[in-house]
Tab-separated table of C-alpha atoms in Angstrom:
chain	number	residue	atom	x	y	z
A	1418	MET	CA	93.289	70.260	45.943
A	1419	MET	CA	89.999	69.704	44.207
A	1420	ASP	CA	89.455	66.866	41.743
A	1421	ILE	CA	91.038	67.467	38.326
A	1422	HIS	CA	87.654	67.339	36.583
A	1423	LYS	CA	86.240	70.027	38.871
A	1424	ARG	CA	88.943	72.593	38.176
A	1425	GLY	CA	87.370	73.944	35.006
A	1426	TYR	CA	90.078	72.924	32.575
A	1427	ALA	CA	89.426	72.886	28.834
A	1428	GLN	CA	90.812	69.336	28.565
A	1429	PRO	CA	90.901	67.795	32.041
A	1430	ASP	CA	91.614	64.369	30.565
A	1431	MET	CA	95.143	65.509	29.735
A	1432	LEU	CA	95.962	65.135	33.431
A	1433	VAL	CA	95.824	62.089	35.660
A	1434	SER	CA	96.048	62.049	39.435
A	1435	THR	CA	98.622	60.150	41.464
A	1436	GLN	CA	95.787	57.880	42.611
A	1437	TRP	CA	94.876	57.092	39.000
A	1438	VAL	CA	98.493	56.145	38.360
A	1439	GLU	CA	98.611	53.857	41.395
A	1440	ASP	CA	95.375	52.227	40.251
A	1441	HIS	CA	96.825	51.554	36.783
A	1442	LEU	CA	100.373	50.478	37.658
A	1443	ASN	CA	99.965	47.100	36.012
A	1444	ASP	CA	98.144	48.162	32.855
A	1445	ALA	CA	100.034	46.753	29.884
A	1446	ASP	CA	98.859	49.499	27.536
A	1447	VAL	CA	100.101	52.314	29.788
A	1448	ARG	CA	103.716	53.407	30.026
A	1449	PHE	CA	104.823	55.644	32.886
A	1450	ILE	CA	107.648	57.888	31.730
A	1451	GLU	CA	109.853	59.751	34.194
A	1452	SER	CA	111.691	62.779	32.854
A	1453	ASP	CA	113.732	64.820	35.310
A	1454	GLU	CA	116.090	67.736	35.453
A	1455	ASP	CA	118.125	65.744	37.970
A	1456	THR	CA	118.916	62.667	35.929
A	1457	LEU	CA	120.035	60.727	39.020
A	1458	LEU	CA	116.541	60.749	40.472
A	1459	TYR	CA	115.137	57.938	38.347
A	1460	PHE	CA	118.029	55.684	39.319
A	1461	SER	CA	117.453	56.391	43.001
A	1462	GLY	CA	113.921	54.996	42.725
A	1463	HIS	CA	110.898	55.527	40.502
A	1464	ILE	CA	107.233	54.652	40.093
A	1465	PRO	CA	107.052	50.866	39.648
A	1466	HIS	CA	107.415	49.854	35.984
A	1467	ALA	CA	108.280	53.429	34.955
A	1468	VAL	CA	110.864	54.023	32.243
A	1469	ASN	CA	113.293	56.906	32.037
A	1470	VAL	CA	113.456	59.420	29.212
A	1471	ASP	CA	116.523	61.594	29.411
A	1472	TRP	CA	115.907	65.083	28.040
A	1473	VAL	CA	119.387	65.274	26.505
A	1474	ALA	CA	120.397	61.745	25.611
A	1475	ASP	CA	117.004	60.520	24.392
A	1476	LEU	CA	115.326	63.568	22.882
A	1477	ASN	CA	118.103	65.720	21.454
A	1478	ASP	CA	120.202	65.133	18.371
A	1479	PRO	CA	123.728	64.395	19.620
A	1480	VAL	CA	125.368	66.764	17.118
A	1481	ARG	CA	122.980	69.434	15.818
A	1482	ARG	CA	120.959	71.666	18.100
A	1483	ASP	CA	117.705	69.967	17.247
A	1484	TYR	CA	115.488	67.125	18.339
A	1485	ILE	CA	115.782	63.570	17.176
A	1486	GLU	CA	114.332	62.732	13.768
A	1487	LYS	CA	111.708	60.114	12.902
A	1488	GLU	CA	114.234	57.249	13.047
A	1489	GLY	CA	115.489	58.315	16.467
A	1490	PHE	CA	111.959	58.538	17.830
A	1491	GLU	CA	111.127	55.126	16.416
A	1492	GLU	CA	114.194	53.689	18.098
A	1493	LEU	CA	113.317	55.335	21.426
A	1494	MET	CA	109.703	54.165	21.374
A	1495	SER	CA	110.652	50.664	20.263
A	1496	ARG	CA	113.218	50.450	23.076
A	1497	LEU	CA	110.507	51.482	25.541
A	1498	GLY	CA	108.260	48.751	24.141
A	1499	MET	CA	105.620	51.257	23.077
A	1500	THR	CA	103.160	51.208	20.205
A	1501	LYS	CA	100.917	53.982	18.923
A	1502	ASP	CA	98.224	52.611	21.222
A	1503	THR	CA	100.350	52.851	24.357
A	1504	LEU	CA	99.200	55.612	26.671
A	1505	ALA	CA	102.218	57.620	27.839
A	1506	ILE	CA	101.919	59.127	31.316
A	1507	PHE	CA	104.685	61.661	31.949
A	1508	TYR	CA	105.898	62.750	35.360
A	1509	GLY	CA	109.070	64.191	36.818
A	1510	ASP	CA	110.797	66.589	39.159
A	1511	GLN	CA	110.525	70.387	39.201
A	1512	ASN	CA	106.721	70.329	39.102
A	1513	ASN	CA	106.717	68.408	35.839
A	1514	TRP	CA	108.787	71.001	34.025
A	1515	TRP	CA	110.821	68.317	32.205
A	1516	ALA	CA	107.835	66.001	31.919
A	1517	CYS	CA	106.028	68.712	29.938
A	1518	TYR	CA	109.119	69.171	27.785
A	1519	ALA	CA	109.226	65.439	26.950
A	1520	PHE	CA	105.462	65.495	26.384
A	1521	TRP	CA	105.906	68.396	23.942
A	1522	VAL	CA	108.626	66.566	21.982
A	1523	PHE	CA	106.377	63.489	21.790
A	1524	GLN	CA	103.685	65.725	20.265
A	1525	LEU	CA	106.089	66.780	17.499
A	1526	PHE	CA	105.789	63.157	16.394
A	1527	GLY	CA	102.046	63.042	16.964
A	1528	HIS	CA	102.007	60.544	19.848
A	1529	SER	CA	98.745	61.992	21.117
A	1530	LYS	CA	97.992	59.212	23.594
A	1531	ALA	CA	99.820	61.081	26.310
A	1532	LYS	CA	99.008	62.749	29.629
A	1533	ILE	CA	100.762	64.358	32.574
A	1534	MET	CA	100.601	63.079	36.168
A	1535	ASP	CA	99.468	66.116	38.130
A	1536	GLY	CA	101.827	67.045	40.963
A	1537	GLY	CA	104.768	65.168	39.497
A	1538	ARG	CA	107.293	63.032	41.261
A	1539	LEU	CA	107.381	65.084	44.467
A	1540	LYS	CA	103.652	64.655	45.105
A	1541	TRP	CA	103.947	60.913	44.524
A	1542	GLU	CA	106.818	60.719	47.020
A	1543	LYS	CA	105.155	62.942	49.608
A	1544	GLU	CA	102.068	60.747	49.507
A	1545	GLY	CA	104.209	57.732	50.328
A	1546	ARG	CA	103.184	55.843	47.224
A	1547	PRO	CA	105.243	52.833	46.084
A	1548	MET	CA	108.696	53.333	44.615
A	1549	SER	CA	110.911	50.788	42.900
A	1550	LYS	CA	114.614	50.576	42.161
A	1551	ASP	CA	114.155	47.697	39.732
A	1552	GLN	CA	115.345	48.245	36.209
A	1553	THR	CA	112.324	48.378	33.944
A	1554	ASP	CA	112.590	46.466	30.700
A	1555	PHE	CA	109.760	45.864	28.285
A	1556	PRO	CA	109.874	43.594	25.251
A	1557	ARG	CA	111.039	45.610	22.270
A	1558	SER	CA	108.274	46.823	19.966
A	1559	ALA	CA	108.289	47.977	16.354
A	1560	TYR	CA	107.079	51.567	16.507
A	1561	THR	CA	106.442	53.358	13.242
A	1562	ALA	CA	106.583	57.086	13.835
A	1563	ASN	CA	105.134	60.000	11.906
A	1564	ASN	CA	107.620	62.440	10.469
A	1565	ARG	CA	108.407	65.165	12.966
A	1566	ASP	CA	105.989	68.049	12.414
A	1567	ASP	CA	107.594	71.316	13.466
A	1568	GLY	CA	104.795	73.408	12.045
A	1569	LYS	CA	102.032	73.255	14.625
A	1570	ILE	CA	103.572	73.662	18.054
A	1571	ARG	CA	107.142	74.782	17.366
A	1572	VAL	CA	108.552	78.003	15.934
A	1573	PHE	CA	111.936	79.084	14.639
A	1574	ARG	CA	113.633	82.464	14.797
A	1575	GLU	CA	112.342	83.824	11.461
A	1576	GLN	CA	108.795	83.127	12.543
A	1577	VAL	CA	109.484	84.788	15.880
A	1578	LEU	CA	110.793	87.930	14.182
A	1579	GLN	CA	107.686	88.011	11.982
A	1580	HIS	CA	105.526	87.527	15.084
A	1581	VAL	CA	107.280	90.500	16.723
A	1582	GLN	CA	106.700	92.698	13.681
A	1583	GLN	CA	103.031	91.766	13.701
A	1584	LYS	CA	102.884	92.684	17.405
A	1585	LYS	CA	101.426	89.320	18.390
A	1586	SER	CA	101.666	87.892	21.894
A	1587	LEU	CA	104.887	86.495	23.292
A	1588	ILE	CA	105.194	85.053	26.771
A	1589	ASP	CA	108.622	84.968	28.363
A	1590	VAL	CA	108.403	82.409	31.170
A	1591	ARG	CA	111.868	83.017	32.648
A	1592	SER	CA	112.508	84.671	35.982
A	1593	PRO	CA	112.036	88.456	36.248
A	1594	GLU	CA	115.841	88.841	36.538
A	1595	GLU	CA	116.389	87.040	33.245
A	1596	PHE	CA	113.546	88.972	31.623
A	1597	SER	CA	114.967	92.339	32.666
A	1598	GLY	CA	118.448	91.410	31.504
A	1599	GLU	CA	119.861	91.721	35.012
A	1600	ARG	CA	120.954	88.095	34.795
A	1601	LEU	CA	122.770	87.126	31.606
A	1602	HIS	CA	123.755	83.577	32.401
A	1603	MET	CA	124.358	81.442	35.424
A	1604	ALA	CA	127.788	81.373	36.986
A	1605	ASN	CA	129.948	78.638	35.481
A	1606	TYR	CA	127.410	77.869	32.773
A	1607	PRO	CA	128.059	80.435	30.073
A	1608	ASN	CA	127.261	77.800	27.452
A	1609	GLU	CA	123.613	78.246	28.382
A	1610	GLY	CA	123.929	81.972	28.352
A	1611	ALA	CA	123.633	84.694	25.758
A	1612	LEU	CA	125.731	87.670	24.754
A	1613	ARG	CA	122.891	90.071	25.451
A	1614	GLY	CA	120.415	90.235	28.309
A	1615	GLY	CA	116.783	91.265	28.093
A	1616	HIS	CA	113.764	89.922	26.273
A	1617	ILE	CA	112.157	89.729	22.846
A	1618	PRO	CA	110.362	93.024	22.070
A	1619	GLY	CA	106.747	92.992	23.152
A	1620	ALA	CA	107.087	89.901	25.328
A	1621	LYS	CA	105.323	89.817	28.692
A	1622	ASN	CA	106.880	88.053	31.641
A	1623	VAL	CA	104.933	85.301	33.399
A	1624	PRO	CA	107.319	82.879	35.119
A	1625	TRP	CA	106.257	79.301	34.356
A	1626	SER	CA	105.968	78.339	38.032
A	1627	ARG	CA	103.032	80.676	38.557
A	1628	ALA	CA	100.819	77.959	37.075
A	1629	ILE	CA	101.645	75.669	39.999
A	1630	ASP	CA	100.076	75.514	43.443
A	1631	THR	CA	103.170	75.670	45.655
A	1632	ASP	CA	101.572	73.625	48.442
A	1633	THR	CA	100.543	70.635	46.360
A	1634	GLY	CA	102.693	70.902	43.230
A	1635	GLU	CA	99.506	70.528	41.177
A	1636	PHE	CA	98.323	72.829	38.414
A	1637	LYS	CA	96.175	75.694	39.666
A	1638	PRO	CA	92.447	75.636	38.800
A	1639	ALA	CA	91.332	77.223	35.531
A	1640	ASP	CA	89.919	80.388	37.106
A	1641	GLU	CA	93.284	81.179	38.708
A	1642	LEU	CA	95.145	80.368	35.494
A	1643	GLN	CA	92.779	82.636	33.579
A	1644	LYS	CA	93.632	85.508	35.899
A	1645	ILE	CA	97.364	84.878	35.486
A	1646	TYR	CA	97.373	84.529	31.718
A	1647	MET	CA	94.205	85.876	30.134
A	1648	HIS	CA	93.436	88.833	32.378
A	1649	TYR	CA	96.988	89.945	33.099
A	1650	LEU	CA	98.235	89.467	29.533
A	1651	ASN	CA	94.933	90.358	27.891
A	1652	ILE	CA	95.050	87.325	25.589
A	1653	GLN	CA	92.239	85.133	24.304
A	1654	PRO	CA	92.150	81.407	23.401
A	1655	GLN	CA	92.055	82.134	19.666
A	1656	ASP	CA	95.156	84.384	19.757
A	1657	GLU	CA	98.469	83.298	18.272
A	1658	ILE	CA	100.879	82.905	21.164
A	1659	ILE	CA	104.586	82.091	21.302
A	1660	THR	CA	106.161	80.940	24.546
A	1661	TYR	CA	109.891	80.924	25.209
A	1662	CYS	CA	112.439	80.693	28.008
A	1663	ARG	CA	116.145	79.897	27.837
A	1664	ILE	CA	116.224	76.630	25.906
A	1665	GLY	CA	112.527	75.853	25.511
A	1666	GLU	CA	111.888	73.515	28.415
A	1667	ARG	CA	110.230	75.817	30.939
A	1668	SER	CA	108.154	77.299	28.117
A	1669	SER	CA	106.836	73.863	27.159
A	1670	HIS	CA	105.259	73.788	30.641
A	1671	THR	CA	103.417	77.051	29.894
A	1672	TRP	CA	102.597	75.746	26.398
A	1673	PHE	CA	100.887	72.759	28.080
A	1674	VAL	CA	98.940	75.005	30.458
A	1675	LEU	CA	97.677	77.322	27.738
A	1676	THR	CA	96.893	74.583	25.224
A	1677	TYR	CA	95.243	71.922	27.352
A	1678	LEU	CA	94.167	73.553	30.590
A	1679	LEU	CA	92.958	76.872	29.150
A	1680	GLY	CA	92.054	75.648	25.663
A	1681	PHE	CA	94.214	78.020	23.589
A	1682	GLU	CA	94.181	76.889	19.976
A	1683	ASN	CA	97.413	78.287	18.590
A	1684	VAL	CA	100.298	78.210	21.039
A	1685	ARG	CA	103.781	77.446	19.788
A	1686	ASN	CA	106.989	76.963	21.703
A	1687	TYR	CA	110.189	78.708	20.596
A	1688	ASP	CA	112.793	76.199	21.759
A	1689	GLY	CA	115.630	78.293	20.347
A	1690	SER	CA	114.559	80.671	23.095
A	1691	TRP	CA	116.873	83.211	24.669
A	1692	THR	CA	120.055	81.210	24.092
A	1693	GLU	CA	119.429	81.699	20.390
A	1694	TYR	CA	117.667	85.070	20.306
A	1695	GLY	CA	120.064	86.724	22.759
A	1696	ASN	CA	122.979	85.732	20.542
A	1697	LEU	CA	121.483	86.811	17.193
A	1698	VAL	CA	123.173	89.692	15.412
A	1699	ASN	CA	121.136	92.771	14.511
A	1700	VAL	CA	117.807	91.872	16.086
A	1701	PRO	CA	115.822	94.173	18.362
A	1702	ILE	CA	115.932	93.502	22.110
A	1703	GLU	CA	114.035	95.120	24.942
A	1704	ARG	CA	115.168	95.558	28.524
B	223	MET	CA	149.022	71.066	38.163
B	224	SER	CA	145.855	69.972	39.920
B	225	LEU	CA	145.012	71.749	43.134
B	226	LEU	CA	142.417	69.163	44.068
B	227	PRO	CA	142.946	67.317	47.310
B	228	GLY	CA	144.017	63.705	46.794
B	229	LYS	CA	140.780	62.058	47.901
B	230	LEU	CA	138.757	64.281	45.617
B	231	ASN	CA	141.032	63.455	42.718
B	232	ASP	CA	140.621	59.758	43.511
B	233	ILE	CA	136.831	59.986	43.505
B	234	ILE	CA	136.799	61.906	40.213
B	235	ASP	CA	139.249	59.399	38.703
B	236	GLN	CA	136.972	56.541	39.793
B	237	LEU	CA	133.969	58.251	38.235
B	238	ASN	CA	135.901	58.904	35.037
B	239	MET	CA	136.515	55.195	34.678
B	240	VAL	CA	132.757	54.696	34.267
B	241	ASP	CA	131.612	55.827	30.833
B	242	ASP	CA	128.236	54.134	30.723
B	243	VAL	CA	125.629	56.737	31.721
B	244	MET	CA	123.457	54.270	33.620
B	245	GLU	CA	126.386	52.782	35.500
B	246	ARG	CA	127.711	56.227	36.336
B	247	SER	CA	124.290	57.293	37.582
B	248	HIS	CA	124.072	54.252	39.847
B	249	PHE	CA	127.573	55.035	41.123
B	250	LEU	CA	126.551	58.564	42.053
B	251	VAL	CA	123.293	57.352	43.586
B	252	SER	CA	125.356	54.990	45.763
B	253	TYR	CA	127.059	58.077	47.191
B	254	ALA	CA	123.700	59.738	47.784
B	255	ASN	CA	122.475	56.647	49.631
B	256	LYS	CA	125.250	57.162	52.182
B	257	PHE	CA	124.017	60.642	53.007
B	258	GLU	CA	123.528	61.391	56.687
B	259	THR	CA	121.998	64.656	57.719
B	260	ILE	CA	123.803	66.829	60.281
B	261	PRO	CA	123.537	65.259	63.775
B	262	SER	CA	120.790	66.816	65.856
B	263	GLU	CA	123.218	67.699	68.653
B	264	ILE	CA	124.918	70.118	66.233
B	265	ALA	CA	121.885	71.564	64.445
B	266	GLN	CA	118.170	70.939	64.262
B	267	PRO	CA	115.529	72.077	61.806
B	268	PRO	CA	114.536	74.705	61.050
B	269	TYR	CA	118.153	75.285	60.132
B	270	PRO	CA	119.640	78.792	60.284
B	271	LYS	CA	119.519	80.863	57.125
B	272	GLN	CA	123.240	81.565	57.272
B	273	ASN	CA	123.838	77.869	56.576
B	274	MET	CA	121.492	77.698	53.612
B	275	VAL	CA	123.109	77.355	50.190
B	276	PRO	CA	121.897	80.164	47.906
B	277	HIS	CA	120.447	79.225	44.487
B	278	CYS	CA	120.149	75.560	45.507
B	279	GLU	CA	116.699	74.174	44.784
B	280	SER	CA	117.469	71.117	46.874
B	281	GLU	CA	117.311	73.351	49.966
B	282	ALA	CA	120.788	72.340	51.046
B	283	TYR	CA	122.520	73.582	54.192
B	284	VAL	CA	126.259	73.534	54.889
B	285	TRP	CA	128.281	73.632	58.092
B	286	VAL	CA	132.071	73.659	58.310
B	287	GLN	CA	133.402	73.135	61.809
B	288	GLU	CA	136.988	73.495	62.980
B	289	ARG	CA	138.382	70.593	64.943
B	290	ASN	CA	141.067	70.596	67.646
B	291	ASP	CA	143.675	69.309	65.200
B	292	HIS	CA	143.111	72.378	62.977
B	293	THR	CA	141.320	70.411	60.344
B	294	VAL	CA	137.657	70.862	59.465
B	295	LYS	CA	134.603	68.624	59.455
B	296	LEU	CA	131.804	69.187	56.939
B	297	TYR	CA	128.125	68.645	57.686
B	298	PHE	CA	125.125	68.964	55.418
B	299	ALA	CA	121.342	68.894	55.436
B	300	VAL	CA	119.175	68.533	52.321
B	301	ASP	CA	115.501	69.309	52.846
B	302	ASN	CA	114.149	68.515	49.382
B	303	PRO	CA	113.463	64.773	48.998
B	304	SER	CA	114.297	65.130	45.306
B	305	GLY	CA	117.741	66.541	46.086
B	306	ILE	CA	119.546	63.360	45.173
B	307	SER	CA	122.461	65.061	43.414
B	308	ALA	CA	122.900	67.446	46.332
B	309	LYS	CA	123.106	64.442	48.646
B	310	ALA	CA	125.652	62.711	46.404
B	311	LEU	CA	127.789	65.842	46.295
B	312	ALA	CA	127.508	66.294	50.059
B	313	VAL	CA	128.829	62.775	50.672
B	314	ILE	CA	131.673	63.266	48.184
B	315	LEU	CA	132.667	66.595	49.743
B	316	ASP	CA	132.521	65.156	53.240
B	317	GLN	CA	134.603	62.108	52.287
B	318	ALA	CA	137.150	64.173	50.362
B	319	LEU	CA	137.456	67.349	52.423
B	320	SER	CA	136.667	66.537	56.052
B	321	GLY	CA	139.988	66.101	57.846
B	322	LEU	CA	141.813	68.685	55.732
B	323	PRO	CA	142.998	72.106	56.922
B	324	PRO	CA	140.548	74.922	56.109
B	325	GLU	CA	143.087	76.667	53.864
B	326	GLN	CA	143.091	73.657	51.548
B	327	VAL	CA	139.301	73.310	51.563
B	328	ALA	CA	138.978	77.009	50.698
B	329	ARG	CA	140.926	76.423	47.477
B	330	VAL	CA	138.642	73.769	46.000
B	331	ASN	CA	137.232	75.073	42.742
B	332	PRO	CA	133.449	74.763	42.158
B	333	ASP	CA	134.236	73.408	38.680
B	334	ILE	CA	134.571	69.990	40.342
B	335	VAL	CA	130.783	69.823	39.994
B	336	GLU	CA	131.134	69.547	36.244
B	337	LYS	CA	133.826	66.910	36.637
B	338	ILE	CA	131.630	64.853	38.962
B	339	PHE	CA	128.252	65.171	37.262
B	340	ARG	CA	129.435	65.716	33.700
B	341	GLN	CA	126.770	65.428	31.003
B	342	ASN	CA	123.087	65.924	31.546
B	343	MET	CA	123.574	68.605	34.122
B	344	SER	CA	121.180	71.429	33.471
B	345	MET	CA	122.124	74.985	34.202
B	346	GLY	CA	119.896	75.305	37.249
B	347	LYS	CA	121.139	72.120	38.823
B	348	GLY	CA	124.754	72.979	38.051
B	349	MET	CA	124.372	76.354	39.647
B	350	GLY	CA	122.890	74.925	42.830
B	351	LEU	CA	125.586	72.296	43.158
B	352	SER	CA	128.363	74.806	42.448
B	353	ALA	CA	126.857	77.014	45.124
B	354	MET	CA	127.211	74.137	47.599
B	355	VAL	CA	130.939	73.946	46.894
B	356	GLN	CA	131.179	77.721	47.082
B	357	ALA	CA	129.413	77.725	50.468
B	358	VAL	CA	131.924	75.189	51.783
B	359	ARG	CA	134.792	77.325	50.457
B	360	VAL	CA	133.491	80.514	52.040
B	361	LYS	CA	132.999	78.906	55.433
B	362	ALA	CA	136.433	77.249	55.320
B	363	GLU	CA	138.021	80.537	54.271
B	364	ARG	CA	136.407	82.285	57.238
B	365	ILE	CA	137.870	79.691	59.625
B	366	ALA	CA	141.292	80.038	58.004
B	367	GLN	CA	141.189	83.836	58.312
B	368	GLN	CA	140.052	83.659	61.921
B	369	ARG	CA	142.883	81.326	62.728
B	370	ALA	CA	145.424	83.588	61.000
B	371	MET	CA	144.135	86.538	63.030
B	372	ASN	CA	144.411	84.569	66.254
B	373	GLU	CA	147.981	83.601	65.437
B	374	ASP	CA	149.027	87.210	64.751
């Protein structure tokens, strides 16, 4: 596909190409971070010098349904040998779905020196670029994190209900079957399901994967993204938008697209998503 | 009482002895590294749709063939280069179930996926892997039924 800087994105510098990554493999102030749905992938081989961030073990609180706190993030970043000046380049499987999720959690702590490798792990592999099975260890650092800020890019259920009442835009990025309520939960995985099927009232359905060029795995150019989001949903960059899915990971991909590629100023991700909303008592649901 | 075939129980027991996430991941990857795609004399790409595992993002294909001794042999293909878990599961299923009668293979519960992969298995991945086991079961069941009809 065309060069990232020619695709018309609001912030093209939030993406790097696979070639850029290969050219910077040995940069000490860059950390390549793999984050996958399939947690075996990293151990089967990864970009040389890349570290692994596990979406459950590293980013989630082990007891509460919440993300790690300041101390947990400091421990993670120190273990990865990172400082506030280290540029984090995220990549992963599933067209960077989990990479965007990890990126989003990093932004809760304000680690703004972060980008996504366009095309993700699959593009890197398909291009035959170098892979390594070596364990990556960096000297431990002493990272001092900001407190987690849930106010700017994250929303909770009360805010979602208010948003619904105010008839503001919600984007449900799940599959059409999940959106319609036809599919309640996946077989054998009721713990990621909900008691009710459907969607949050007023939400429009744009599956997250529509932002991806299926041939290359890269993000589509801005004009195509504008058609998908702005024209179809009739939303503008200054609008308040909430994205959600089942547990907030697919919707962080759409959050990234709207915020950085289309320049939306006020997009927040509802990570409680349908597993919370679809289990709430006495809230309105649409089918 | 466990209905799992002995070899499958052994593999799960071995995995259960490894608590460290990294070590366990390497163990599973070592299975995946043994993956061999279905021999070309049996099937060649593009593989038939009837062998494709539904809901599996790894684009996995399953074959269950009856052998002369009334046991079955399992074969797999995984088209997605990122389908490392699918490959690991394919090797485990082949090692544990090939050589058993189809009736026994048809009774293997897809919940073995959770026992093998345990934590960190997302819903989508779990569904795809369970569908692989289910595809093996369905094909083994069909062979068992065909045999029963032939014996009648």
